[in-house]
Amino acid sequence: MASDLSSFPMPYAVFNLRARSLVRGTVTVLGSLLAAFVLSGFPHAHPAWPIVFPAFTALWGTYETLRCLRLRWSFYHGGVLLLLYMDVMALAMIFFLLLFPYAGWI
């Protein structure tokens, strides 16, 4: 009797990267926003190139949320659109924290 671990289903879709998961996308984006705040020293923003990593992670999280859209409109589809708008706002804040310290001309 050989044990085949691939036959056991994963208990949650969050841990299965092939499955769609709103939780995984949303937590990834919000965690990236928090990391960008910490890396930039938010109240006194200073140039920090490592904010590029949370930016790319947030882009990946937005893609994960985008995968959950359905073709036909429903309240679920509307909720996913609201989460995508939240992702876009978080991405705008992350890129602001990334680029603003370099804009000395403002």
Tab-separated table of C-alpha atoms in Angstrom, residues 6-105:
chain	number	residue	atom	x	y	z
A	6	SER	CA	-1.264	14.068	-4.010
A	7	SER	CA	-4.587	12.293	-3.470
A	8	PHE	CA	-5.297	14.197	-0.243
A	9	PRO	CA	-7.219	17.416	-0.837
A	10	MET	CA	-5.986	20.623	0.775
A	11	PRO	CA	-8.281	21.724	3.582
A	12	TYR	CA	-8.412	25.391	2.551
A	13	ALA	CA	-8.124	27.115	-0.827
A	14	VAL	CA	-5.866	29.758	0.727
A	15	PHE	CA	-2.979	27.295	0.829
A	16	ASN	CA	-3.550	25.896	-2.672
A	17	LEU	CA	-1.933	28.319	-5.147
A	18	ARG	CA	-3.854	26.829	-8.075
A	19	ALA	CA	-7.230	27.521	-6.477
A	20	ARG	CA	-8.867	30.928	-6.488
A	21	SER	CA	-8.927	32.652	-3.108
A	22	LEU	CA	-10.195	36.108	-2.218
A	23	VAL	CA	-8.677	35.822	1.236
A	24	ARG	CA	-5.189	35.147	-0.125
A	25	GLY	CA	-5.322	38.122	-2.511
A	26	THR	CA	-6.734	40.568	0.027
A	27	VAL	CA	-4.373	39.568	2.834
A	28	THR	CA	-1.416	39.767	0.450
A	29	VAL	CA	-2.296	43.306	-0.637
A	30	LEU	CA	-3.007	44.571	2.874
A	31	GLY	CA	0.147	42.926	4.216
A	32	SER	CA	2.147	44.573	1.439
A	33	LEU	CA	0.639	47.947	2.308
A	34	LEU	CA	1.601	47.466	5.945
A	35	ALA	CA	5.125	46.438	4.930
A	36	ALA	CA	5.420	49.517	2.704
A	37	PHE	CA	4.379	51.754	5.617
A	38	VAL	CA	6.973	50.146	7.870
A	39	LEU	CA	9.774	50.241	5.287
A	40	SER	CA	9.168	53.885	4.390
A	41	GLY	CA	9.015	55.126	8.001
A	42	PHE	CA	5.636	56.612	7.158
A	43	PRO	CA	5.257	59.868	9.073
A	44	HIS	CA	8.743	60.910	7.926
A	45	ALA	CA	8.999	59.168	4.560
A	46	HIS	CA	12.537	58.581	3.393
A	47	PRO	CA	13.888	56.999	0.187
A	48	ALA	CA	13.834	53.233	0.522
A	49	TRP	CA	14.249	51.019	-2.516
A	50	PRO	CA	13.102	47.827	-0.714
A	51	ILE	CA	9.515	49.110	-1.061
A	52	VAL	CA	9.733	47.594	-4.541
A	53	PHE	CA	9.186	44.140	-2.985
A	54	PRO	CA	5.845	45.033	-1.343
A	55	ALA	CA	4.842	46.751	-4.599
A	56	PHE	CA	5.382	43.587	-6.641
A	57	THR	CA	3.739	41.478	-3.937
A	58	ALA	CA	0.688	43.757	-3.985
A	59	LEU	CA	0.512	43.474	-7.770
A	60	TRP	CA	0.509	39.686	-7.391
A	61	GLY	CA	-2.223	39.933	-4.724
A	62	THR	CA	-4.311	42.096	-7.056
A	63	TYR	CA	-3.934	39.446	-9.745
A	64	GLU	CA	-5.074	36.807	-7.239
A	65	THR	CA	-8.187	38.888	-6.514
A	66	LEU	CA	-8.780	39.457	-10.220
A	67	ARG	CA	-8.818	35.696	-10.809
A	68	CYS	CA	-11.954	35.454	-8.660
A	69	LEU	CA	-14.134	37.527	-11.015
A	70	ARG	CA	-16.975	35.719	-12.725
A	71	LEU	CA	-18.384	36.444	-16.157
A	72	ARG	CA	-21.963	37.112	-15.093
A	73	TRP	CA	-22.817	39.904	-12.708
A	74	SER	CA	-23.955	38.945	-9.219
A	75	PHE	CA	-23.476	40.321	-5.741
A	76	TYR	CA	-20.360	38.174	-5.472
A	77	HIS	CA	-19.004	39.827	-8.629
A	78	GLY	CA	-19.799	43.257	-7.140
A	79	GLY	CA	-17.969	42.342	-3.936
A	80	VAL	CA	-14.917	41.242	-5.906
A	81	LEU	CA	-15.013	44.566	-7.780
A	82	LEU	CA	-15.031	46.428	-4.448
A	83	LEU	CA	-12.015	44.413	-3.337
A	84	LEU	CA	-10.279	45.246	-6.622
A	85	TYR	CA	-10.935	48.962	-6.021
A	86	MET	CA	-9.402	48.552	-2.561
A	87	ASP	CA	-6.397	46.852	-4.157
A	88	VAL	CA	-5.965	49.747	-6.598
A	89	MET	CA	-6.065	52.267	-3.740
A	90	ALA	CA	-3.498	50.245	-1.794
A	91	LEU	CA	-1.269	50.024	-4.887
A	92	ALA	CA	-1.531	53.794	-5.347
A	93	MET	CA	-0.444	54.332	-1.740
A	94	ILE	CA	2.451	51.879	-2.057
A	95	PHE	CA	3.721	53.528	-5.239
A	96	PHE	CA	3.302	56.945	-3.620
A	97	LEU	CA	5.444	55.817	-0.682
A	98	LEU	CA	7.962	54.439	-3.172
A	99	LEU	CA	8.246	57.460	-5.452
A	100	PHE	CA	7.434	60.535	-3.324
A	101	PRO	CA	10.759	60.734	-1.429
A	102	TYR	CA	12.581	60.938	-4.767
A	103	ALA	CA	10.470	63.877	-5.981
A	104	GLY	CA	12.528	66.732	-4.557
A	105	TRP	CA	11.111	69.192	-7.050
